[in-house]
Coordinates of N, CA and C in Angstrom, one line a residue:
M1 N 5.0 -6.9 22.3 CA 5.0 -7.0 20.7 C 6.1 -6.6 20.3
A2 N 6.8 -5.7 20.2 CA 7.9 -5.1 19.6 C 9.0 -6.0 20.2
A3 N 9.0 -6.6 21.4 CA 10.2 -7.4 21.6 C 10.1 -9.3 20.9
A4 N 9.2 -9.4 20.2 CA 8.6 -10.5 19.7 C 9.1 -10.3 17.8
V5 N 9.6 -9.0 18.0 CA 9.9 -9.0 16.2 C 11.6 -9.0 16.0
V6 N 12.2 -9.9 15.5 CA 13.6 -9.7 15.0 C 13.6 -9.4 13.7
V7 N 14.7 -8.2 13.3 CA 14.9 -7.4 12.0 C 15.7 -8.7 11.4
L8 N 15.6 -9.0 10.2 CA 16.5 -9.6 9.7 C 16.8 -8.8 8.1
G9 N 16.3 -7.5 8.1 CA 16.9 -6.7 7.0 C 17.5 -5.8 7.6
T10 N 17.1 -4.5 6.6 CA 17.6 -3.3 7.2 C 17.1 -2.8 8.7
A11 N 18.0 -2.3 9.5 CA 17.4 -2.1 10.8 C 17.1 -0.7 10.9
G12 N 17.5 0.2 10.2 CA 17.7 1.8 10.8 C 16.2 2.4 10.4
G13 N 16.0 3.4 11.4 CA 14.6 3.9 11.0 C 13.7 3.3 12.2
T14 N 12.4 4.0 11.7 CA 11.2 3.5 12.6 C 10.5 3.0 11.4
F15 N 9.3 2.1 12.2 CA 8.3 1.4 11.1 C 7.8 2.5 10.1
L16 N 7.4 3.7 10.6 CA 6.7 4.4 10.0 C 7.4 5.2 8.8
W17 N 8.9 5.5 9.0 CA 10.0 5.8 7.8 C 10.0 4.7 6.7
L18 N 10.1 3.6 7.5 CA 10.3 2.1 6.4 C 9.0 2.4 5.4
K19 N 7.9 2.4 5.9 CA 6.7 2.1 5.2 C 6.4 3.6 4.4
L20 N 6.9 4.6 4.8 CA 6.1 5.8 4.1 C 7.2 6.6 3.0
A21 N 8.6 6.5 3.6 CA 9.7 7.6 3.2 C 10.6 7.3 2.1
P22 N 11.0 8.1 1.2 CA 11.8 7.9 0.4 C 13.2 7.6 1.3
K23 N 14.3 7.4 1.2 CA 15.7 7.3 2.0 C 16.1 8.5 1.9
A24 N 16.5 8.9 0.8 CA 17.7 10.0 0.7 C 17.2 11.3 0.7
Q25 N 18.0 12.3 1.4 CA 17.7 13.8 1.5 C 16.4 14.3 1.3
I26 N 15.4 13.4 1.9 CA 14.1 14.1 1.6 C 13.4 13.9 3.5
T27 N 13.1 15.3 3.7 CA 12.9 15.0 5.5 C 11.4 14.5 5.5
A28 N 11.0 13.9 6.8 CA 9.4 13.7 6.9 C 9.0 14.9 7.0
G29 N 7.5 14.8 7.0 CA 6.5 16.1 7.4 C 5.5 16.4 6.2
N30 N 5.9 17.4 5.4 CA 4.6 17.6 4.5 C 4.7 16.7 3.2
A31 N 3.8 15.7 3.4 CA 3.7 14.5 2.4 C 3.9 15.3 1.0
A32 N 3.1 16.0 0.7 CA 2.9 16.8 -0.7 C 4.3 17.3 -1.4
A33 N 5.4 17.1 -0.4 CA 6.5 18.1 -0.7 C 7.5 16.9 -1.6
L34 N 7.0 15.3 -1.6 CA 7.2 14.3 -2.5 C 6.8 14.4 -3.9
E35 N 5.7 15.2 -4.0 CA 5.1 15.3 -5.3 C 5.1 16.3 -6.0
G36 N 4.3 16.8 -7.1 CA 4.6 18.2 -7.8 C 5.6 18.1 -9.3
L37 N 5.8 16.7 -9.6 CA 6.8 16.8 -10.5 C 8.3 17.6 -10.3
N38 N 8.6 17.0 -9.0 CA 10.2 17.4 -8.7 C 11.2 16.4 -9.4
Q39 N 12.4 16.4 -9.3 CA 13.2 15.6 -9.6 C 13.9 14.8 -8.7
Y40 N 14.1 13.6 -8.6 CA 14.7 12.9 -7.6 C 15.8 12.0 -8.1
G41 N 16.1 12.0 -9.2 CA 17.2 11.2 -10.0 C 16.9 10.2 -11.1
A42 N 17.5 9.5 -11.8 CA 16.9 8.6 -12.8 C 16.8 7.0 -12.0
V43 N 16.4 6.5 -12.6 CA 16.1 4.7 -12.0 C 17.3 4.2 -13.1
P44 N 18.1 3.6 -12.2 CA 19.2 2.5 -12.9 C 18.5 1.6 -13.5
D45 N 19.6 1.0 -14.7 CA 19.1 0.4 -15.5 C 18.9 -1.5 -14.5
F46 N 18.3 -2.1 -15.0 CA 18.0 -3.4 -14.4 C 17.6 -4.3 -15.2
S47 N 17.6 -5.5 -14.7 CA 17.2 -6.9 -15.9 C 16.4 -7.6 -15.0
L48 N 15.2 -7.9 -15.0 CA 14.4 -8.8 -14.2 C 13.4 -9.8 -15.0
V49 N 12.6 -10.4 -14.3 CA 11.9 -11.1 -15.3 C 10.5 -11.1 -14.8
E50 N 9.6 -10.9 -15.9 CA 8.3 -10.3 -15.9 C 7.6 -11.7 -15.7
R51 N 6.1 -11.6 -15.5 CA 5.3 -12.5 -15.3 C 5.1 -13.7 -16.4
S52 N 5.3 -13.3 -17.5 CA 5.3 -13.7 -18.6 C 6.4 -14.8 -19.1
G53 N 7.8 -14.4 -18.1 CA 8.7 -15.2 -18.2 C 9.7 -14.7 -19.2
K54 N 9.2 -13.4 -19.9 CA 10.5 -12.8 -20.4 C 11.0 -11.8 -19.6
S55 N 12.6 -11.5 -20.1 CA 13.3 -10.6 -19.3 C 13.1 -9.1 -19.8
V56 N 13.2 -8.3 -18.8 CA 12.6 -6.9 -19.1 C 13.5 -5.9 -18.3
G57 N 14.0 -4.9 -19.1 CA 14.6 -4.0 -18.4 C 14.3 -2.6 -18.5
L58 N 15.3 -1.5 -18.3 CA 14.7 -0.1 -18.1 C 14.5 0.0 -19.9
V59 N 15.1 -0.5 -20.6 CA 14.8 0.0 -22.0 C 13.3 -0.3 -22.5
D60 N 12.9 -1.3 -21.9 CA 11.4 -1.7 -22.1 C 10.2 -0.6 -21.6
V61 N 10.5 0.6 -20.7 CA 9.9 1.4 -20.6 C 10.0 2.8 -20.7
R62 N 11.2 2.9 -21.2 CA 11.8 4.1 -21.7 C 11.2 4.8 -22.7
G63 N 10.8 6.1 -22.9 CA 9.9 6.6 -23.4 C 8.4 6.6 -23.3
K64 N 8.3 5.7 -22.0 CA 6.8 5.9 -21.6 C 7.1 6.4 -20.3
V65 N 5.8 7.0 -19.9 CA 5.2 7.5 -18.5 C 4.9 6.3 -17.8
W66 N 5.5 6.2 -16.3 CA 5.1 5.0 -15.7 C 5.0 5.0 -14.4
I67 N 4.1 4.2 -13.7 CA 4.1 4.5 -12.2 C 4.7 3.0 -11.6
A68 N 5.4 3.1 -10.7 CA 6.0 1.9 -10.0 C 5.3 1.9 -8.7
D69 N 5.6 0.4 -8.3 CA 5.1 0.2 -6.7 C 5.8 -1.1 -6.2
F70 N 5.7 -1.3 -4.8 CA 6.5 -2.5 -4.6 C 5.5 -3.3 -3.9
I71 N 5.7 -4.3 -4.0 CA 4.5 -5.1 -3.2 C 5.0 -6.9 -3.4
Y72 N 4.1 -7.7 -2.6 CA 4.7 -9.3 -2.4 C 3.4 -9.9 -2.4
T73 N 3.2 -10.9 -2.9 CA 1.9 -11.6 -3.2 C 1.2 -12.3 -1.9
T74 N 2.1 -12.6 -1.0 CA 1.9 -13.0 0.2 C 1.3 -11.8 1.5
C75 N 1.5 -10.6 1.0 CA 1.2 -9.5 2.0 C -0.2 -9.3 2.3
T76 N -0.6 -9.3 3.4 CA -1.9 -9.2 3.9 C -2.4 -7.7 4.2
D77 N -1.5 -6.8 4.0 CA -1.4 -5.3 4.5 C -1.6 -4.2 3.5
T78 N -0.7 -3.6 3.2 CA -0.9 -2.5 2.4 C -1.0 -3.2 0.6
C79 N -0.1 -4.1 0.5 CA -0.1 -4.7 -1.0 C -1.7 -4.9 -1.8
P80 N -2.5 -5.7 -1.2 CA -3.8 -5.8 -2.0 C -4.5 -4.0 -2.3
M81 N -4.5 -3.5 -1.0 CA -5.0 -1.8 -1.3 C -4.1 -1.3 -2.5
Q82 N -2.7 -1.5 -2.6 CA -1.8 -0.8 -3.5 C -2.5 -1.3 -4.9
S83 N -2.2 -2.5 -5.0 CA -2.8 -3.4 -6.5 C -4.4 -2.8 -6.8
A84 N -4.9 -2.8 -5.7 CA -6.3 -2.3 -6.2 C -6.7 -1.0 -6.8
A85 N -5.7 -0.2 -6.0 CA -5.6 1.5 -6.5 C -5.0 1.5 -7.9
M86 N -4.0 0.5 -8.0 CA -3.1 0.6 -9.5 C -4.4 0.2 -10.5
A87 N -5.2 -0.8 -9.7 CA -5.9 -1.5 -11.3 C -6.8 -0.1 -11.6
K88 N -7.4 0.7 -10.4 CA -8.2 1.9 -10.6 C -7.5 3.0 -11.7
L89 N -6.1 2.8 -11.2 CA -5.5 3.9 -12.3 C -5.0 3.4 -13.6
Q90 N -5.1 1.9 -14.0 CA -5.1 1.3 -15.2 C -6.7 1.4 -15.9
E91 N -7.6 1.4 -15.0 CA -8.9 1.8 -15.7 C -9.0 3.1 -16.0
K92 N -8.6 3.9 -15.0 CA -9.2 5.3 -15.4 C -8.2 6.1 -16.8
W93 N -6.7 5.4 -16.9 CA -6.0 5.5 -18.1 C -6.1 4.7 -19.2
A94 N -7.1 4.0 -19.3 CA -7.6 3.1 -20.3 C -7.1 3.3 -21.9
N95 N -7.7 4.9 -21.8 CA -7.2 5.5 -23.2 C -5.6 5.9 -23.4
R96 N -5.2 5.5 -22.4 CA -3.5 6.3 -22.8 C -2.7 5.1 -22.7
P97 N -2.6 4.3 -23.6 CA -1.4 3.2 -23.6 C -0.2 3.5 -23.6
E98 N 0.3 4.9 -23.6 CA 1.5 5.2 -23.3 C 1.9 5.4 -21.7
L99 N 0.7 5.3 -20.9 CA 1.0 5.1 -19.7 C 1.4 3.8 -19.2
R100 N 2.5 3.6 -18.5 CA 2.3 1.9 -18.0 C 2.5 1.7 -16.5
F101 N 2.3 0.7 -16.1 CA 2.6 0.0 -14.8 C 3.5 -0.7 -14.4
V102 N 4.4 -0.7 -13.1 CA 5.5 -1.6 -13.1 C 5.2 -2.1 -11.4
S103 N 4.9 -3.4 -11.0 CA 4.7 -3.9 -9.7 C 6.2 -4.5 -9.6
F104 N 6.8 -4.3 -8.6 CA 8.3 -5.1 -8.4 C 8.0 -6.0 -7.0
S105 N 8.1 -6.9 -7.2 CA 8.1 -7.9 -6.1 C 9.3 -7.8 -5.1
V106 N 9.2 -7.1 -3.8 CA 10.1 -7.2 -2.4 C 10.1 -8.6 -1.8
D107 N 9.5 -9.7 -2.6 CA 9.9 -11.4 -2.2 C 10.2 -12.2 -3.3
P108 N 11.3 -12.1 -4.1 CA 11.5 -12.4 -5.3 C 11.8 -14.0 -5.2
Q109 N 11.9 -14.4 -3.8 CA 12.3 -15.9 -3.6 C 11.0 -16.5 -3.9
H110 N 9.9 -16.1 -3.3 CA 8.7 -16.8 -3.4 C 7.9 -16.4 -4.7
D111 N 8.1 -14.9 -5.0 CA 7.1 -14.6 -6.1 C 7.8 -14.8 -7.6
T112 N 7.6 -16.2 -7.9 CA 8.0 -16.6 -9.2 C 7.1 -15.9 -10.3
P113 N 7.3 -15.9 -11.4 CA 6.8 -15.8 -12.8 C 5.0 -16.0 -12.5
A114 N 5.2 -17.6 -12.1 CA 3.8 -18.1 -11.9 C 3.3 -17.8 -11.0
V115 N 3.8 -17.3 -9.8 CA 2.7 -16.7 -8.4 C 2.4 -15.3 -8.9
L116 N 3.2 -14.6 -9.7 CA 3.1 -13.0 -9.9 C 1.8 -12.9 -11.1
S117 N 1.8 -14.2 -11.9 CA 0.9 -14.1 -12.8 C -0.7 -14.4 -12.3
R118 N -0.6 -15.4 -11.3 CA -2.0 -15.6 -10.3 C -2.4 -14.3 -9.7
Y119 N -1.2 -14.0 -8.8 CA -1.9 -12.4 -8.2 C -2.2 -11.5 -9.4
A120 N -1.6 -11.2 -10.6 CA -2.1 -10.3 -11.2 C -3.4 -10.3 -12.2
E121 N -3.8 -11.8 -12.2 CA -5.1 -11.8 -12.6 C -6.1 -11.3 -11.9
R122 N -6.1 -11.3 -10.2 CA -6.9 -11.1 -9.4 C -7.0 -9.4 -9.6
F123 N -6.5 -8.6 -9.9 CA -6.5 -7.2 -10.3 C -6.8 -6.9 -11.9
K124 N -6.8 -8.1 -12.6 CA -7.6 -7.7 -14.0 C -6.3 -6.9 -14.7
A125 N -5.1 -7.2 -14.3 CA -3.8 -6.7 -15.1 C -3.6 -6.7 -16.4
S126 N -3.5 -5.8 -17.2 CA -3.4 -5.7 -18.7 C -1.6 -6.3 -18.7
R127 N -1.6 -7.2 -19.7 CA -0.3 -8.2 -20.0 C 0.5 -7.1 -20.7
E128 N -0.1 -6.1 -21.3 CA 0.7 -5.1 -22.3 C 0.9 -4.0 -21.4
R129 N 0.2 -3.8 -20.4 CA 0.5 -2.4 -19.7 C 1.0 -2.5 -18.5
W130 N 0.8 -3.6 -17.9 CA 1.1 -3.5 -16.7 C 2.2 -4.5 -16.0
L131 N 3.2 -4.7 -15.6 CA 4.3 -5.2 -15.8 C 4.6 -5.7 -14.5
F132 N 4.8 -7.0 -13.9 CA 5.3 -7.6 -12.5 C 6.3 -8.3 -12.7
L133 N 7.1 -7.7 -11.7 CA 8.6 -8.2 -12.0 C 9.3 -8.8 -10.8
T134 N 10.0 -9.9 -11.2 CA 10.8 -10.6 -9.9 C 12.3 -10.7 -10.7
G135 N 13.0 -11.4 -9.8 CA 14.4 -11.9 -10.2 C 15.5 -11.9 -9.1
D136 N 16.6 -11.6 -9.5 CA 17.6 -11.8 -8.3 C 17.6 -10.6 -6.7
K137 N 17.1 -11.4 -5.8 CA 17.1 -10.7 -4.7 C 18.1 -9.2 -4.4
E138 N 19.0 -9.9 -4.6 CA 20.1 -8.4 -4.5 C 19.9 -7.2 -5.2
Q139 N 19.6 -8.0 -6.5 CA 19.1 -6.6 -7.3 C 18.1 -5.4 -7.3
I140 N 17.3 -6.5 -6.6 CA 15.9 -5.8 -6.5 C 16.0 -4.8 -5.0
A141 N 16.7 -5.3 -3.7 CA 16.9 -4.6 -2.9 C 18.0 -3.5 -3.2
Q142 N 18.9 -3.6 -4.1 CA 19.9 -2.3 -4.5 C 18.7 -1.5 -5.3
L143 N 17.8 -2.0 -6.1 CA 16.8 -1.2 -6.9 C 16.3 -0.2 -6.2
V144 N 15.6 -1.1 -5.1 CA 14.4 -0.2 -4.1 C 15.2 0.6 -3.5
Q145 N 16.5 0.5 -2.9 CA 17.3 1.5 -1.8 C 18.2 2.6 -2.8
G146 N 18.8 1.8 -3.5 CA 19.6 2.9 -4.3 C 19.4 3.3 -5.4
G147 N 18.5 3.0 -6.0 CA 17.4 3.3 -6.9 C 16.5 4.0 -7.1
F148 N 15.2 3.6 -6.3 CA 13.9 4.6 -5.8 C 13.9 4.9 -4.6
R149 N 15.2 4.7 -3.7 CA 15.6 5.7 -2.6 C 14.3 5.4 -1.8
L150 N 13.9 4.3 -1.5 CA 13.0 4.0 -0.6 C 13.4 2.8 0.5
S151 N 13.0 2.2 1.5 CA 13.5 1.3 2.4 C 12.7 -0.1 2.4
A152 N 13.3 -1.2 2.4 CA 12.4 -2.2 2.5 C 13.0 -3.1 3.6
A153 N 12.4 -4.1 4.7 CA 13.2 -4.7 5.5 C 12.4 -5.9 6.1
A154 N 12.8 -7.1 5.8 CA 11.9 -8.3 6.4 C 11.8 -8.6 7.8
L155 N 11.0 -8.8 8.5 CA 10.9 -8.8 9.9 C 10.2 -10.4 10.2
T156 N 10.7 -10.9 11.1 CA 10.0 -12.0 11.6 C 9.5 -11.9 13.0
D157 N 8.2 -12.4 13.3 CA 7.7 -12.6 14.6 C 8.0 -13.5 15.4
G158 N 8.8 -13.2 16.7 CA 9.5 -14.4 17.2 C 8.9 -15.3 17.9
K159 N 7.4 -15.3 17.9 CA 6.2 -16.3 18.7 C 5.8 -17.1 17.4
S160 N 5.2 -16.6 16.1 CA 4.7 -17.2 15.2 C 5.5 -17.5 14.1
K161 N 6.9 -16.9 14.2 CA 7.8 -17.2 13.1 C 7.5 -16.8 11.6
E162 N 6.5 -16.0 11.7 CA 5.8 -15.7 10.4 C 6.7 -14.6 10.0
T163 N 7.2 -14.2 8.5 CA 7.9 -13.2 8.1 C 7.2 -12.2 7.3
I164 N 7.2 -11.0 7.7 CA 6.6 -10.1 6.9 C 7.7 -9.2 6.0
I165 N 7.1 -8.1 5.6 CA 8.1 -7.4 4.6 C 7.6 -5.8 4.7
L166 N 8.3 -5.1 5.6 CA 7.9 -3.8 5.5 C 8.7 -3.1 4.2
H167 N 7.8 -2.3 3.8 CA 8.0 -1.5 2.5 C 7.3 -0.5 2.3
S168 N 7.7 0.5 1.6 CA 7.0 1.8 1.0 C 5.6 1.3 0.5
P169 N 4.7 2.0 0.7 CA 3.3 1.8 0.0 C 3.1 3.0 -1.2
R170 N 4.0 3.8 -1.1 CA 4.1 4.7 -2.3 C 4.3 4.3 -3.8
F171 N 3.3 5.0 -4.6 CA 3.6 5.1 -5.9 C 4.6 6.0 -6.3
V172 N 5.4 5.7 -7.3 CA 6.5 6.4 -7.7 C 6.3 6.4 -9.1
L173 N 6.3 7.7 -9.3 CA 5.7 8.5 -11.2 C 7.1 8.9 -11.8
V174 N 7.3 8.2 -13.0 CA 8.5 8.3 -13.9 C 8.1 8.9 -15.1
D175 N 9.1 9.5 -15.5 CA 8.5 10.2 -16.6 C 9.5 9.3 -17.9
R176 N 9.3 10.0 -19.1 CA 9.7 9.4 -20.5 C 11.2 9.2 -20.6
T177 N 11.8 9.9 -19.6 CA 13.7 9.9 -19.7 C 13.9 8.9 -18.3
N178 N 12.7 8.1 -17.9 CA 13.2 7.3 -16.5 C 13.7 8.2 -15.2
E179 N 13.4 9.5 -15.3 CA 13.7 10.2 -14.1 C 12.5 10.0 -13.0
I180 N 12.7 10.0 -11.7 CA 11.7 9.9 -10.7 C 11.1 11.3 -10.4
R181 N 10.2 11.5 -10.7 CA 9.1 12.9 -10.7 C 8.3 13.2 -9.3
G182 N 7.9 12.0 -8.6 CA 7.0 12.0 -7.6 C 6.7 10.8 -6.6
Y183 N 6.6 10.9 -5.4 CA 6.0 9.7 -4.8 C 4.5 10.0 -3.9
Y184 N 3.8 9.3 -3.9 CA 2.7 9.5 -3.9 C 2.0 8.2 -2.9
D185 N 1.4 8.6 -1.7 CA 1.2 7.6 -0.8 C -0.3 6.9 -1.3
S186 N -0.1 5.5 -1.8 CA -1.5 5.0 -2.5 C -2.5 4.8 -1.4
R187 N -2.6 5.1 -0.1 CA -3.7 4.8 0.7 C -4.3 6.3 0.9
D188 N -3.9 7.3 0.4 CA -4.3 8.8 0.5 C -4.8 9.1 -0.9
G189 N -6.7 9.5 -1.0 CA -7.0 9.7 -1.7 C -6.7 11.0 -2.5
A190 N -6.4 12.0 -1.8 CA -6.1 13.4 -2.2 C -4.6 13.1 -3.0
A191 N -3.7 12.3 -2.4 CA -2.4 12.2 -3.1 C -2.5 11.3 -4.5
L192 N -3.5 10.5 -4.4 CA -3.8 9.8 -5.9 C -4.6 10.9 -7.0
E193 N -5.1 11.8 -6.4 CA -5.6 12.8 -7.2 C -4.6 13.6 -7.7
R194 N -3.4 13.9 -6.8 CA -2.4 14.9 -7.3 C -1.5 13.7 -8.3
L195 N -1.8 12.5 -8.3 CA -0.7 11.5 -8.9 C -1.5 12.0 -10.6
N196 N -2.7 11.5 -10.4 CA -3.6 11.7 -11.6 C -3.3 13.0 -12.4
K197 N -3.3 14.3 -11.5 CA -2.9 15.7 -12.3 C -1.6 15.4 -13.0
D198 N -0.6 14.8 -12.0 CA 0.9 15.0 -12.9 C 1.0 13.9 -13.9
V199 N -0.1 12.7 -13.8 CA 0.5 11.9 -14.8 C -0.2 12.5 -16.1
A200 N -1.3 13.3 -16.0 CA -2.1 14.1 -17.2 C -0.9 15.2 -17.8
T201 N 0.0 15.9 -16.7 CA 0.8 16.8 -17.2 C 1.8 16.1 -17.7
L202 N 2.3 15.0 -17.6 CA 3.3 14.5 -18.2 C 3.3 13.7 -19.8
L203 N 2.0 13.2 -19.4 CA 1.5 12.6 -20.8 C 1.1 13.5 -21.8
N204 N 1.0 14.7 -21.4 CA 0.6 16.0 -22.4 C 1.8 16.6 -22.9
G205 N 2.9 16.1 -22.4 CA 4.4 16.9 -22.7 C 4.8 17.9 -22.1
K206 N 4.2 18.1 -20.9 CA 4.7 19.5 -20.0 C 5.5 18.6 -18.9
G207 N 5.8 19.3 -17.9 CA 6.2 19.2 -16.6 C 8.1 18.7 -16.8
S208 N 8.4 18.5 -17.9 CA 9.5 18.1 -18.3 C 10.8 19.4 -17.7
G209 N 11.9 19.0 -17.3 CA 13.2 19.6 -16.6 C 12.6 20.0 -15.6

């Protein structure tokens, strides 16, 4: 099976590393080491298109605590589970409108605003609190890798010619100053519990610095 796969994007690392870990200066091992309100650098500015068709940039989430993830609408692996987990977070924190959710498409050529809008409806995503962003392919690639320090790579099965995009299933917690504070495996219930705890800390004005 491995021989049938041709790497179209970034080829470094193992599949596990591509799916799980931030790229820079963080070693694999204890997953909880990526959590706990550490500081991993500021999210760089961006200008992307929301499912509503409006232009959205970093200024639109500045002053908010937010949770980011990376999905694409034709994904049948982690993405539906990620979005379902994000929907539960949206429901859990329904009384805290200052918490926002941001899903970036890693397949912007396919995921137009209209496509993202239909996808968002499946998860009852609030138009005010949960943003779905698409836009320039190169900008998103740089944002994922250089900004969020995660990896993504497009792969094509040599037999079926079907393209999949390997990407991290982690949720990324960002504070009011747009500083990345932690990475949490969306498939791990214990990690999501830790995420909720850290969200509460930031929302209550603690955990800064």
